Amino acid sequence: MRILLCLLALLLPLHLSATSVQTSYREPPPEVIALVDMAPPVAASASPDGSQMLLMTPPALPSLADLAEPELRLAGLRFNPVNHAPAQARYFSELELVSTEGSGQPVAISGLPDNPRILVAEWSPDGAHIALLHIEADAVTLWRVDVASATARRWINKPIHAAWNRGWGSVARTFLEWTPNSQSVIVRSLPAGTAAPEQSNRLPSGPVVTESRGRSAPARTFQDLLSNSHDERLFEHHFTTQLFRINLDGSAEAIGQPGLLPGFSPSPDGEYLLVMRLTPPWSYAVPFSRFAHSLEVWSRDGEPRHRLADLPLADNLPIAFDAVIEGPRSPIWRGDADATLIWVEAADGGNPANEADERDHVLQLRAPFTAEPRRVMSSPYRVRWMIPGDGDHAIVWQRWWADRTERVSLVAPDQADQPGAVLWERRYEDRYGDPGTPATYQDERGQTRLLLADGDMFLLGQGASPEGSRPFVDRFGLNDRESRRLWQSESPYLEQPLGFLGGDHGVLLTQRESADEPPDFFARHIADDRLDRLTTTPHPLPEMRDIHRELISFERDDGVLLSATLLLPAGYDAERDGPLPTVVWAYPREFLSADAAGQITDSPYRFNRLSYWSAQFLATQGYAVLDNATMPVIADEGMEPNDRFVEELTLNARAAIDAGVSRGVTDPERVAIGGHSYGAFMTASLLAHTELFRTGIARSGAYNRTLTPFGFQSEQRTLWDDTELYIEVSPFFHMHRMTEPLLIIHGMEDNNSGTFPMQSERLYQAIRGLGGTARLVMLPLESHGYRARESVLHMLWETVTWLDEHLREETAD
């Protein structure tokens, strides 16, 4: 019967309601529009020596016209085929420099093009220049800022290739890299003489055939994959690039041979390049991040010097979270050495299901790369990342998903095959016990290294506590393993340590805010606790000051502590005005421990910047809001969290409603539940299995887990491991129980793994077929998160209109 249900779900027709209409974009009330158009927060980047800070301001939301620019989707990438920039790229529209000495005002960088769209801004190692990539209609161009004069000019006319996404790779993908001597940058460009891409021939030459012959190849639901031979040729055309060295005088030198090169990194001495090169055949089953590739070492001029590995297509990785490829992974240059590669290799075949005392080995090889690699250490866990300091000090971060273990070890990379001194080992879901992250600095060659002082390192932590987050800085003895608190954020502020300025440990760059003061940057002097203000940001929307915001905590029936941010309309008084219609907005998270699940990680001193992305904006419309209500899904002993998914959600939801009712602000008969992505999955589940809510809002969710059969979110079991589980947690199979109305919103171009737009279409079709009440809103050109101003405003209009219909007093039974 369960398998039959799965098949029926796949066969449901996709035609929508006969009452579907094409509507124009609508706008919410003016006070909500003001939140959308509010000045966005400023980002900052300190110079390597810490004397200057680059302030980068993003623009307001883009328009639909921006989202409608040309786009191709190949091998898991979305990009603009005209200018070879990422599709729907996020960029900065204003750049300023400010001294960190605490004197003077920010200086706007002059000479930038009109209406700038700055994709990348990278300091040179000596801090004299900043390299910029600027997005234009037909190209990405390279610019350079002279820091002393705060002026920018175009560096070279050659168009830059910037279509590779950041964030994945056994060699870090980057758009540009400064050379260690600060005299040039390395970039990609299309090879000279690249012809126009081949046009698609709609007349097929034959069928597209894929086959399986007994080789296990499980995979999650990837999107934007290659699908035919024409896609393969387009992929090769648009991503075959040449590396160039662009010198300060504007000259360009080609490096090596063209290829599909998603990653490259110069050695600290500038004599070598570590390069990742993709190799065919291409796969239609996985994105490029799993394609076969070689790891190569070139000379600075592009001559091959060493081949570290030829790694095959990784389309058969186990779906377990600690599964990794066999062979070298995550290679980096040791920042403290001239040209020494260090990397990780699995000792257990890459499969966490295999019994093994050692899971990973850390190895290294120094130039000229003719000797055998030398093992630095072995670990019983997966090595996640490393921070080099010097020959006697490197920090190695290790984790193991199954029991949420984190181990941090100290190794001496100049020594061979050592166990490593364990600095701490803990459960990383325990936020209260988090020691923090080691502070780093950028040395004179531009290398990120561990900040050390007399055998100690420095830890920057979030300081989660029962009173809320209180970020801190500790000095940690690498010999005695003792921490000494140097500084901690104090009320009524939330002050976040961003790092030390320069290679010293005397001055800390922080970002401080309070309930009434927007975030600003400060230089905090540790020795005398002196604080120099670096920026002054006006309140972006003073008329919203009177919206009440409060971090509250409460218990569910089994004693687990929960929390939420309570927002109330300006001027509201519970005794005078009575309880309000309330919206609970949440996102479930899995835990192995009830103690960890109940920990508070927000701060009561966060700036009251009303978000339009969650439900916070509804406080301007007369609703009480319980935002970011914690929704832990906790595993019983010997079980997985999802074994009690519905029961856990129900406990959390009931506790959140009771918290509002006990404060006199929530009318229990007029409560809505809402969420985005996994929060939408939660929303549909609660409406299907409980009668706690009058209505729900589900955005960009997945509702039928049989359509993601090889795992979802933090679930590692497959549909065939536990079919009952997949059916039970999928709200799609329980829509016949849902009696309350549901607003469903989804981006029509959603590229998030698992949340295909089809998920919302089929959920709506099921509700309609069963005679339920639902409204389906599909947003053109939008992906998993909605970006165009028109789309966001319409989403907010739909939300306000829906809640006004289903939660207001006059609609109550």
mmCIF file of N, CA and C in Angstrom, residues 429-524:
data_model
loop_
_atom_site.group_PDB
_atom_site.id
_atom_site.type_symbol
_atom_site.label_atom_id
_atom_site.label_comp_id
_atom_site.label_asym_id
_atom_site.label_seq_id
_atom_site.Cartn_x
_atom_site.Cartn_y
_atom_site.Cartn_z
ATOM 1 N N GLU A 429 26.964 20.396 18.804
ATOM 2 C CA GLU A 429 25.631 20.975 18.920
ATOM 3 C C GLU A 429 25.452 21.687 20.270
ATOM 4 N N ASP A 430 26.420 21.555 21.175
ATOM 5 C CA ASP A 430 26.405 22.256 22.457
ATOM 6 C C ASP A 430 26.971 23.656 22.251
ATOM 7 N N ARG A 431 26.094 24.632 21.993
ATOM 8 C CA ARG A 431 26.543 26.003 21.737
ATOM 9 C C ARG A 431 27.050 26.690 22.997
ATOM 10 N N TYR A 432 26.531 26.326 24.168
ATOM 11 C CA TYR A 432 27.005 26.948 25.408
ATOM 12 C C TYR A 432 28.462 26.587 25.691
ATOM 13 N N GLY A 433 28.893 25.432 25.252
ATOM 14 C CA GLY A 433 30.258 24.980 25.518
ATOM 15 C C GLY A 433 31.228 25.254 24.387
ATOM 16 N N ASP A 434 30.853 26.074 23.422
ATOM 17 C CA ASP A 434 31.719 26.348 22.278
ATOM 18 C C ASP A 434 32.895 27.227 22.702
ATOM 19 N N PRO A 435 34.145 26.720 22.607
ATOM 20 C CA PRO A 435 35.298 27.531 23.027
ATOM 21 C C PRO A 435 35.582 28.704 22.103
ATOM 22 N N GLY A 436 35.066 28.667 20.866
ATOM 23 C CA GLY A 436 35.332 29.735 19.923
ATOM 24 C C GLY A 436 36.178 29.266 18.760
ATOM 25 N N THR A 437 36.486 30.194 17.861
ATOM 26 C CA THR A 437 37.262 29.924 16.657
ATOM 27 C C THR A 437 38.590 30.664 16.734
ATOM 28 N N PRO A 438 39.708 30.006 16.396
ATOM 29 C CA PRO A 438 41.011 30.672 16.472
ATOM 30 C C PRO A 438 41.085 31.917 15.590
ATOM 31 N N ALA A 439 41.684 32.962 16.142
ATOM 32 C CA ALA A 439 41.896 34.188 15.376
ATOM 33 C C ALA A 439 43.037 33.986 14.386
ATOM 34 N N THR A 440 42.922 34.623 13.235
ATOM 35 C CA THR A 440 43.942 34.543 12.193
ATOM 36 C C THR A 440 44.368 35.946 11.777
ATOM 37 N N TYR A 441 45.419 35.997 10.993
ATOM 38 C CA TYR A 441 45.850 37.265 10.410
ATOM 39 C C TYR A 441 46.381 36.992 9.013
ATOM 40 N N GLN A 442 46.542 38.043 8.237
ATOM 41 C CA GLN A 442 47.090 37.930 6.887
ATOM 42 C C GLN A 442 48.515 38.440 6.901
ATOM 43 N N ASP A 443 49.460 37.570 6.541
ATOM 44 C CA ASP A 443 50.863 37.968 6.612
ATOM 45 C C ASP A 443 51.257 38.804 5.405
ATOM 46 N N GLU A 444 52.564 39.157 5.321
ATOM 47 C CA GLU A 444 53.034 40.070 4.283
ATOM 48 C C GLU A 444 52.939 39.474 2.883
ATOM 49 N N ARG A 445 52.728 38.166 2.780
ATOM 50 C CA ARG A 445 52.556 37.536 1.469
ATOM 51 C C ARG A 445 51.090 37.235 1.174
ATOM 52 N N GLY A 446 50.207 37.706 2.041
ATOM 53 C CA GLY A 446 48.785 37.525 1.813
ATOM 54 C C GLY A 446 48.253 36.197 2.279
ATOM 55 N N GLN A 447 49.007 35.464 3.091
ATOM 56 C CA GLN A 447 48.599 34.142 3.561
ATOM 57 C C GLN A 447 47.850 34.260 4.895
ATOM 58 N N THR A 448 46.759 33.523 5.019
ATOM 59 C CA THR A 448 46.003 33.494 6.268
ATOM 60 C C THR A 448 46.672 32.514 7.219
ATOM 61 N N ARG A 449 47.058 33.013 8.419
ATOM 62 C CA ARG A 449 47.804 32.196 9.377
ATOM 63 C C ARG A 449 47.235 32.371 10.780
ATOM 64 N N LEU A 450 47.509 31.382 11.608
ATOM 65 C CA LEU A 450 47.072 31.392 12.995
ATOM 66 C C LEU A 450 47.783 32.506 13.756
ATOM 67 N N LEU A 451 47.031 33.310 14.481
ATOM 68 C CA LEU A 451 47.605 34.385 15.285
ATOM 69 C C LEU A 451 48.128 33.805 16.592
ATOM 70 N N LEU A 452 49.434 33.929 16.818
ATOM 71 C CA LEU A 452 50.101 33.347 17.988
ATOM 72 C C LEU A 452 50.828 34.425 18.771
ATOM 73 N N ALA A 453 50.949 34.204 20.081
ATOM 74 C CA ALA A 453 51.709 35.111 20.945
ATOM 75 C C ALA A 453 52.240 34.311 22.130
ATOM 76 N N ASP A 454 53.558 34.113 22.179
ATOM 77 C CA ASP A 454 54.201 33.423 23.302
ATOM 78 C C ASP A 454 53.563 32.072 23.603
ATOM 79 N N GLY A 455 53.304 31.309 22.557
ATOM 80 C CA GLY A 455 52.748 29.974 22.740
ATOM 81 C C GLY A 455 51.259 29.933 22.999
ATOM 82 N N ASP A 456 50.580 31.049 22.825
ATOM 83 C CA ASP A 456 49.132 31.102 23.010
ATOM 84 C C ASP A 456 48.459 31.449 21.679
ATOM 85 N N MET A 457 47.197 31.044 21.549
ATOM 86 C CA MET A 457 46.370 31.518 20.446
ATOM 87 C C MET A 457 45.177 32.272 21.037
ATOM 88 N N PHE A 458 44.354 32.848 20.159
ATOM 89 C CA PHE A 458 43.229 33.660 20.598
ATOM 90 C C PHE A 458 41.944 33.101 19.997
ATOM 91 N N LEU A 459 40.912 33.018 20.816
ATOM 92 C CA LEU A 459 39.641 32.430 20.406
ATOM 93 C C LEU A 459 38.551 33.496 20.394
ATOM 94 N N LEU A 460 37.808 33.557 19.296
ATOM 95 C CA LEU A 460 36.676 34.463 19.160
ATOM 96 C C LEU A 460 35.410 33.613 19.188
ATOM 97 N N GLY A 461 34.523 33.880 20.153
ATOM 98 C CA GLY A 461 33.337 33.050 20.309
ATOM 99 C C GLY A 461 32.052 33.854 20.358
ATOM 100 N N GLN A 462 30.939 33.166 20.102
ATOM 101 C CA GLN A 462 29.619 33.803 20.115
ATOM 102 C C GLN A 462 29.054 33.930 21.524
ATOM 103 N N GLY A 463 29.523 33.111 22.446
ATOM 104 C CA GLY A 463 29.120 33.256 23.834
ATOM 105 C C GLY A 463 27.653 32.981 24.098
ATOM 106 N N ALA A 464 27.094 31.945 23.454
ATOM 107 C CA ALA A 464 25.702 31.586 23.732
ATOM 108 C C ALA A 464 25.546 31.242 25.206
ATOM 109 N N SER A 465 24.447 31.692 25.807
ATOM 110 C CA SER A 465 24.217 31.480 27.236
ATOM 111 C C SER A 465 22.726 31.574 27.517
ATOM 112 N N PRO A 466 22.282 31.153 28.701
ATOM 113 C CA PRO A 466 20.855 31.288 29.037
ATOM 114 C C PRO A 466 20.361 32.733 28.994
ATOM 115 N N GLU A 467 21.263 33.699 29.109
ATOM 116 C CA GLU A 467 20.873 35.122 29.048
ATOM 117 C C GLU A 467 20.927 35.661 27.630
ATOM 118 N N GLY A 468 21.294 34.824 26.681
ATOM 119 C CA GLY A 468 21.463 35.270 25.305
ATOM 120 C C GLY A 468 22.937 35.325 24.943
ATOM 121 N N SER A 469 23.228 35.605 23.694
ATOM 122 C CA SER A 469 24.612 35.609 23.220
ATOM 123 C C SER A 469 25.393 36.771 23.825
ATOM 124 N N ARG A 470 26.592 36.443 24.316
ATOM 125 C CA ARG A 470 27.538 37.451 24.805
ATOM 126 C C ARG A 470 28.895 37.119 24.197
ATOM 127 N N PRO A 471 29.163 37.599 22.987
ATOM 128 C CA PRO A 471 30.422 37.276 22.312
ATOM 129 C C PRO A 471 31.640 37.627 23.161
ATOM 130 N N PHE A 472 32.743 36.893 22.912
ATOM 131 C CA PHE A 472 33.921 37.041 23.762
ATOM 132 C C PHE A 472 35.200 36.836 22.968
ATOM 133 N N VAL A 473 36.324 37.194 23.614
ATOM 134 C CA VAL A 473 37.665 36.887 23.121
ATOM 135 C C VAL A 473 38.451 36.287 24.274
ATOM 136 N N ASP A 474 39.025 35.109 24.046
ATOM 137 C CA ASP A 474 39.852 34.434 25.047
ATOM 138 C C ASP A 474 41.274 34.299 24.535
ATOM 139 N N ARG A 475 42.209 34.270 25.490
ATOM 140 C CA ARG A 475 43.583 33.864 25.189
ATOM 141 C C ARG A 475 43.739 32.423 25.660
ATOM 142 N N PHE A 476 44.130 31.537 24.744
ATOM 143 C CA PHE A 476 44.139 30.102 25.026
ATOM 144 C C PHE A 476 45.570 29.594 25.018
ATOM 145 N N GLY A 477 46.016 29.001 26.145
ATOM 146 C CA GLY A 477 47.359 28.464 26.238
ATOM 147 C C GLY A 477 47.479 27.128 25.519
ATOM 148 N N LEU A 478 48.336 27.061 24.522
ATOM 149 C CA LEU A 478 48.498 25.818 23.772
ATOM 150 C C LEU A 478 49.255 24.762 24.565
ATOM 151 N N ASN A 479 49.920 25.180 25.629
ATOM 152 C CA ASN A 479 50.628 24.221 26.484
ATOM 153 C C ASN A 479 49.774 23.749 27.646
ATOM 154 N N ASP A 480 49.126 24.692 28.338
ATOM 155 C CA ASP A 480 48.348 24.296 29.529
ATOM 156 C C ASP A 480 46.868 24.089 29.236
ATOM 157 N N ARG A 481 46.418 24.393 27.994
ATOM 158 C CA ARG A 481 45.022 24.209 27.584
ATOM 159 C C ARG A 481 44.048 25.053 28.425
ATOM 160 N N GLU A 482 44.520 26.141 28.965
ATOM 161 C CA GLU A 482 43.681 27.008 29.787
ATOM 162 C C GLU A 482 43.293 28.255 29.003
ATOM 163 N N SER A 483 42.042 28.710 29.203
ATOM 164 C CA SER A 483 41.553 29.929 28.568
ATOM 165 C C SER A 483 41.490 31.064 29.579
ATOM 166 N N ARG A 484 41.893 32.243 29.135
ATOM 167 C CA ARG A 484 41.778 33.441 29.982
ATOM 168 C C ARG A 484 40.959 34.472 29.213
ATOM 169 N N ARG A 485 39.877 34.916 29.824
ATOM 170 C CA ARG A 485 38.961 35.850 29.168
ATOM 171 C C ARG A 485 39.616 37.231 29.072
ATOM 172 N N LEU A 486 39.728 37.743 27.826
ATOM 173 C CA LEU A 486 40.276 39.076 27.602
ATOM 174 C C LEU A 486 39.187 40.132 27.512
ATOM 175 N N TRP A 487 38.044 39.722 26.980
ATOM 176 C CA TRP A 487 36.962 40.698 26.784
ATOM 177 C C TRP A 487 35.678 39.937 26.501
ATOM 178 N N GLN A 488 34.536 40.554 26.900
ATOM 179 C CA GLN A 488 33.236 39.978 26.588
ATOM 180 C C GLN A 488 32.209 41.086 26.417
ATOM 181 N N SER A 489 31.320 40.895 25.476
ATOM 182 C CA SER A 489 30.256 41.867 25.223
ATOM 183 C C SER A 489 29.380 42.019 26.456
ATOM 184 N N GLU A 490 28.993 43.255 26.738
ATOM 185 C CA GLU A 490 28.184 43.543 27.923
ATOM 186 C C GLU A 490 26.927 44.306 27.532
ATOM 187 N N SER A 491 25.865 44.107 28.315
ATOM 188 C CA SER A 491 24.611 44.817 28.097
ATOM 189 C C SER A 491 24.861 46.321 28.258
ATOM 190 N N PRO A 492 24.107 47.148 27.563
ATOM 191 C CA PRO A 492 22.945 46.821 26.719
ATOM 192 C C PRO A 492 23.296 46.646 25.244
ATOM 193 N N TYR A 493 24.503 46.105 24.979
ATOM 194 C CA TYR A 493 24.956 45.969 23.599
ATOM 195 C C TYR A 493 25.175 44.505 23.229
ATOM 196 N N LEU A 494 25.063 44.241 21.941
ATOM 197 C CA LEU A 494 25.557 43.020 21.333
ATOM 198 C C LEU A 494 26.750 43.443 20.484
ATOM 199 N N GLU A 495 27.940 43.039 20.896
ATOM 200 C CA GLU A 495 29.167 43.440 20.207
ATOM 201 C C GLU A 495 29.889 42.182 19.727
ATOM 202 N N GLN A 496 30.057 42.079 18.423
ATOM 203 C CA GLN A 496 30.636 40.886 17.811
ATOM 204 C C GLN A 496 32.098 41.127 17.461
ATOM 205 N N PRO A 497 33.024 40.280 17.929
ATOM 206 C CA PRO A 497 34.423 40.411 17.504
ATOM 207 C C PRO A 497 34.605 39.847 16.104
ATOM 208 N N LEU A 498 35.137 40.666 15.195
ATOM 209 C CA LEU A 498 35.321 40.236 13.811
ATOM 210 C C LEU A 498 36.742 39.768 13.541
ATOM 211 N N GLY A 499 37.678 40.161 14.379
ATOM 212 C CA GLY A 499 39.072 39.763 14.205
ATOM 213 C C GLY A 499 39.988 40.870 14.700
ATOM 214 N N PHE A 500 41.260 40.520 14.859
ATOM 215 C CA PHE A 500 42.246 41.518 15.266
ATOM 216 C C PHE A 500 42.736 42.276 14.041
ATOM 217 N N LEU A 501 43.038 43.559 14.244
ATOM 218 C CA LEU A 501 43.524 44.398 13.159
ATOM 219 C C LEU A 501 45.015 44.185 12.994
ATOM 220 N N GLY A 502 45.428 43.805 11.788
ATOM 221 C CA GLY A 502 46.834 43.545 11.526
ATOM 222 C C GLY A 502 47.274 42.237 12.153
ATOM 223 N N GLY A 503 48.571 42.036 12.268
ATOM 224 C CA GLY A 503 49.112 40.803 12.826
ATOM 225 C C GLY A 503 49.330 40.865 14.312
ATOM 226 N N ASP A 504 48.778 41.872 14.968
ATOM 227 C CA ASP A 504 48.938 42.052 16.411
ATOM 228 C C ASP A 504 47.675 41.572 17.112
ATOM 229 N N HIS A 505 47.731 41.480 18.433
ATOM 230 C CA HIS A 505 46.553 41.082 19.196
ATOM 231 C C HIS A 505 46.123 42.180 20.163
ATOM 232 N N GLY A 506 46.425 43.421 19.799
ATOM 233 C CA GLY A 506 46.114 44.521 20.693
ATOM 234 C C GLY A 506 44.814 45.232 20.383
ATOM 235 N N VAL A 507 44.424 45.266 19.101
ATOM 236 C CA VAL A 507 43.239 46.011 18.697
ATOM 237 C C VAL A 507 42.280 45.072 17.974
ATOM 238 N N LEU A 508 41.048 45.072 18.426
ATOM 239 C CA LEU A 508 40.019 44.173 17.924
ATOM 240 C C LEU A 508 39.024 44.960 17.077
ATOM 241 N N LEU A 509 38.720 44.468 15.889
ATOM 242 C CA LEU A 509 37.648 45.054 15.080
ATOM 243 C C LEU A 509 36.341 44.404 15.504
ATOM 244 N N THR A 510 35.365 45.227 15.896
ATOM 245 C CA THR A 510 34.080 44.698 16.343
ATOM 246 C C THR A 510 32.947 45.388 15.606
ATOM 247 N N GLN A 511 31.776 44.766 15.688
ATOM 248 C CA GLN A 511 30.541 45.380 15.196
ATOM 249 C C GLN A 511 29.558 45.388 16.356
ATOM 250 N N ARG A 512 29.125 46.582 16.757
ATOM 251 C CA ARG A 512 28.294 46.730 17.953
ATOM 252 C C ARG A 512 26.932 47.292 17.599
ATOM 253 N N GLU A 513 25.914 46.767 18.286
ATOM 254 C CA GLU A 513 24.549 47.238 18.089
ATOM 255 C C GLU A 513 23.808 47.131 19.411
ATOM 256 N N SER A 514 22.665 47.784 19.470
ATOM 257 C CA SER A 514 21.755 47.639 20.602
ATOM 258 C C SER A 514 20.334 47.639 20.057
ATOM 259 N N ALA A 515 19.373 47.522 20.930
ATOM 260 C CA ALA A 515 17.988 47.472 20.473
ATOM 261 C C ALA A 515 17.613 48.717 19.680
ATOM 262 N N ASP A 516 18.202 49.879 20.013
ATOM 263 C CA ASP A 516 17.856 51.133 19.351
ATOM 264 C C ASP A 516 18.949 51.671 18.441
ATOM 265 N N GLU A 517 20.123 51.051 18.438
ATOM 266 C CA GLU A 517 21.238 51.550 17.645
ATOM 267 C C GLU A 517 21.615 50.521 16.580
ATOM 268 N N PRO A 518 21.639 50.918 15.301
ATOM 269 C CA PRO A 518 22.009 49.967 14.248
ATOM 270 C C PRO A 518 23.477 49.576 14.358
ATOM 271 N N PRO A 519 23.856 48.467 13.758
ATOM 272 C CA PRO A 519 25.251 48.003 13.857
ATOM 273 C C PRO A 519 26.235 49.023 13.295
ATOM 274 N N ASP A 520 27.343 49.216 14.022
ATOM 275 C CA ASP A 520 28.448 50.055 13.569
ATOM 276 C C ASP A 520 29.755 49.354 13.886
ATOM 277 N N PHE A 521 30.817 49.791 13.216
ATOM 278 C CA PHE A 521 32.134 49.189 13.393
ATOM 279 C C PHE A 521 32.952 50.009 14.388
ATOM 280 N N PHE A 522 33.713 49.287 15.215
ATOM 281 C CA PHE A 522 34.530 49.905 16.245
ATOM 282 C C PHE A 522 35.898 49.227 16.286
ATOM 283 N N ALA A 523 36.901 49.984 16.752
ATOM 284 C CA ALA A 523 38.215 49.425 17.070
ATOM 285 C C ALA A 523 38.334 49.408 18.592
ATOM 286 N N ARG A 524 38.389 48.200 19.154
ATOM 287 C CA ARG A 524 38.454 48.067 20.611
ATOM 288 C C ARG A 524 39.884 47.696 21.018
#
